């Protein structure tokens, strides 16, 4: 089956990824977030791509500081989360969870993923199941909880868990190796994670990304999607506690790892 959308990831800044989506039917190009790195302009030039749309996940500087340059050069539609519009400029449209955003021959569903920042959103491409999770969900991890609260963040991750297993996962950072090491500190005998660590180390040694992942893999192996699994609760000494407390404990343990 030929792909309807071509998706490219470019490593920028220290650990960020800029992500580009080209609709193969209409040749429209969208970007997820806009870190301030000239590598992005070089990448677009080399392919002759001009972004028609920038989809912003959240307000953090390493996701929005390049918007000015991109706007000046390509004048795209810049879509930002309604709840963070006052902190993101320039922008041209705001969008809220639950909305459907047409792009080329496809559509994004806007998902509520609060906690890293309170207005964080994620974009799900319906026609070629792909999740652009920003800093809400990483491979084998999740974003730091700057704004919280824990119950809202866990609720958002639970919603992501409802997406189909074959969904490709793209995120804002390359943090996989650290995330796997932390996950293995909770569940030492987790064979799939041990194998995945070796794979990820080989990929990184060869300067290759460990993304995209799939939601199916993450549901089985990402501790932040397994908060209601007694094994994870037990690892943080919270067996029987409410799920948001378990989530908060796992997130705190990761912060201190
Ligand atoms: Zn962030």
XYZ file of C-alpha atoms and ligand atoms in Angstrom:
258
model
C 0.000 0.000 0.000
C 1.384 3.348 -0.926
C 1.454 5.929 1.818
C -0.984 8.793 1.655
C 1.303 10.980 3.720
C 5.089 11.162 3.757
C 6.414 11.888 7.244
C 9.966 13.063 7.932
C 11.747 13.737 11.205
C 14.688 16.080 11.560
C 16.841 16.219 14.704
C 17.238 19.847 15.805
C 18.577 21.740 18.852
C 19.865 19.224 21.452
C 17.203 16.532 21.596
C 14.209 17.927 19.672
C 12.645 16.622 16.496
C 11.064 18.829 13.874
C 8.425 16.789 12.038
C 7.164 17.329 8.508
C 4.070 15.789 6.929
C 3.537 15.906 3.181
C 0.172 14.956 1.711
C 1.001 12.849 -1.346
C -2.352 13.682 -2.963
C -2.229 17.476 -2.705
C 1.502 18.072 -2.019
C 0.531 20.232 0.962
C 3.113 20.271 3.761
C 2.498 20.617 7.485
C 5.018 20.887 10.309
C 4.569 19.820 13.894
C 6.028 22.575 16.108
C 8.753 25.008 15.110
C 12.007 24.843 17.074
C 14.363 27.704 16.231
C 17.013 25.931 14.190
C 18.177 26.870 10.682
C 18.483 23.175 9.909
C 14.713 23.307 9.369
C 15.003 25.932 6.639
C 17.833 23.989 4.982
C 15.771 20.811 5.113
C 12.754 22.491 3.504
C 14.949 24.132 0.842
C 16.639 20.857 -0.025
C 13.275 19.234 -0.692
C 11.614 22.249 -2.221
C 8.892 22.017 0.433
C 6.950 25.025 1.692
C 4.910 24.506 4.837
C 1.243 25.434 4.404
C 0.495 24.767 8.043
C 2.310 24.610 11.377
C 0.598 22.626 14.111
C 1.790 23.648 17.557
C 1.469 21.215 20.479
C 2.351 23.542 23.370
C 3.947 26.830 24.365
C 7.482 25.805 25.337
C 10.300 27.783 23.695
C 11.913 24.762 22.064
C 8.663 24.157 20.150
C 7.698 27.717 19.155
C 10.764 29.966 18.942
C 11.148 29.238 15.213
C 7.600 30.370 14.346
C 8.689 33.923 13.487
C 11.256 32.785 10.913
C 8.920 30.196 9.382
C 6.129 32.741 9.215
C 8.274 35.370 7.533
C 9.522 32.965 4.908
C 6.441 30.823 4.129
C 3.446 32.592 5.678
C 1.752 29.316 6.707
C -1.411 28.911 8.754
C -0.090 28.600 12.311
C -2.460 26.599 14.491
C -1.968 26.794 18.275
C -3.833 25.364 21.255
C -6.664 27.695 22.273
C -5.644 27.473 25.943
C -2.081 28.717 25.236
C -2.757 31.240 22.472
C -1.696 34.227 24.587
C 1.759 32.721 25.070
C 2.438 31.750 21.441
C 3.194 34.232 18.706
C 2.839 34.586 15.861
C -0.242 32.468 15.283
C -3.187 32.602 12.902
C -5.690 30.067 14.237
C -6.491 28.451 17.547
C -7.861 24.979 18.053
C -9.268 23.053 21.009
C -9.509 19.358 21.887
C -12.328 17.544 20.107
C -11.968 19.571 16.906
C -11.249 18.006 13.521
C -8.688 19.865 11.425
C -8.614 19.212 7.654
C -5.155 19.006 6.070
C -4.601 18.109 2.414
C -6.580 14.947 1.711
C -6.700 14.108 5.424
C -7.907 15.168 8.852
C -6.354 15.572 12.274
C -8.312 14.871 15.436
C -7.240 17.218 18.229
C -6.647 15.409 21.518
C -6.417 16.864 25.012
C -3.073 15.947 26.606
C -2.626 18.318 29.570
C -0.040 18.090 32.337
C 3.332 18.808 30.706
C 1.691 22.167 30.071
C -1.947 22.697 30.969
C -3.056 23.441 27.387
C -0.951 20.819 25.582
C -2.689 19.145 22.631
C -1.775 16.235 20.363
C -2.662 15.702 16.699
C -3.949 12.361 15.384
C -3.896 11.836 11.619
C -6.988 9.774 10.840
C -6.306 8.528 7.302
C -2.866 7.096 8.148
C -3.070 6.405 11.877
C -0.294 8.569 13.273
C -0.049 10.407 16.581
C 1.994 13.579 16.896
C 2.283 13.709 20.663
C 4.622 16.667 21.231
C 5.926 16.386 24.796
C 2.855 14.590 26.192
C 4.008 11.064 25.350
C 7.487 9.826 24.509
C 8.646 6.373 23.559
C 8.669 4.476 26.890
C 8.090 7.750 28.752
C 6.003 10.881 29.067
C 6.648 14.582 29.427
C 7.740 16.154 32.675
C 4.688 17.369 34.602
C 5.300 21.145 34.696
C 1.677 22.262 35.055
C -0.166 19.118 36.094
C -2.415 18.132 37.736
C -1.609 14.425 37.821
C -5.192 13.233 37.333
C -5.631 15.327 34.163
C -2.291 14.163 32.782
C -3.108 10.515 33.439
C -6.569 11.016 31.907
C -4.966 12.403 28.734
C -2.590 9.445 28.484
C -5.495 7.046 28.979
C -7.240 8.669 26.029
C -4.126 8.142 23.884
C -4.219 4.483 24.881
C -7.558 4.158 23.054
C -5.902 4.828 19.691
C -5.323 1.760 17.470
C -2.227 -0.361 18.132
C -0.897 0.253 14.622
C -0.794 4.020 15.238
C 2.685 5.401 14.556
C 3.963 7.583 17.403
C 6.038 10.683 16.721
C 7.182 12.844 19.633
C 9.038 16.061 20.327
C 12.253 14.609 21.765
C 14.707 11.726 21.534
C 14.645 10.465 25.134
C 14.101 6.753 24.534
C 17.271 5.301 26.066
C 16.877 7.155 29.381
C 13.204 6.250 29.416
C 13.916 2.549 28.942
C 16.517 2.603 31.731
C 13.978 4.169 34.061
C 11.260 1.699 33.027
C 13.655 -1.187 33.711
C 14.305 0.242 37.177
C 10.598 -0.365 37.883
C 10.284 -3.792 36.259
C 13.717 -5.404 35.979
C 12.545 -8.611 34.265
C 10.785 -6.906 31.396
C 12.316 -8.821 28.450
C 10.858 -6.681 25.674
C 12.378 -3.577 27.269
C 15.787 -5.205 27.651
C 15.764 -6.043 23.960
C 14.497 -2.605 23.113
C 17.333 -0.989 25.067
C 19.892 -2.863 23.027
C 18.111 -1.908 19.795
C 17.864 1.767 20.869
C 21.550 1.903 21.820
C 22.519 0.532 18.422
C 20.281 3.053 16.683
C 21.688 5.984 18.658
C 25.287 4.832 18.172
C 24.573 4.988 14.425
C 22.995 8.434 14.840
C 19.541 7.132 13.965
C 16.231 7.968 15.624
C 14.387 5.517 17.862
C 11.111 6.944 16.541
C 8.490 6.503 15.297
C 7.265 3.951 17.795
C 3.805 2.387 17.691
C 0.980 2.740 20.177
C 0.796 -1.046 20.406
C 4.408 -1.203 21.619
C 3.882 1.707 24.019
C 0.713 0.238 25.548
C 2.660 -2.914 26.416
C 5.941 -1.327 27.484
C 5.576 2.321 28.507
C 5.141 2.507 32.312
C 3.197 5.775 31.992
C 0.548 3.957 29.949
C 0.487 1.066 32.458
C -0.388 3.011 35.600
C -3.371 0.683 36.225
C -1.117 -2.399 35.964
C -0.465 -3.651 39.535
C 3.184 -4.337 38.604
C 3.774 -0.621 38.109
C 1.829 0.392 41.229
C 3.837 -2.116 43.239
C 7.133 -0.775 41.914
C 6.381 2.649 43.439
C 4.830 1.209 46.589
C 1.313 2.377 45.711
C -0.609 -0.867 45.300
C -4.321 -0.079 45.754
C -3.868 3.704 45.631
C -5.984 5.860 43.274
C -4.553 5.870 39.745
C -3.645 9.568 39.749
C -1.555 9.000 42.890
C 0.238 6.101 41.248
C 0.829 8.234 38.166
C 2.227 11.091 40.282
C 4.531 8.676 42.114
C 5.888 7.180 38.894
C 6.374 10.637 37.358
C 8.220 11.795 40.512
C 10.406 8.704 40.510
C 11.345 9.501 36.891
C 12.200 13.114 37.828
C 14.572 11.799 40.493
C 16.020 8.994 38.378
Zn 7.778 20.999 26.364
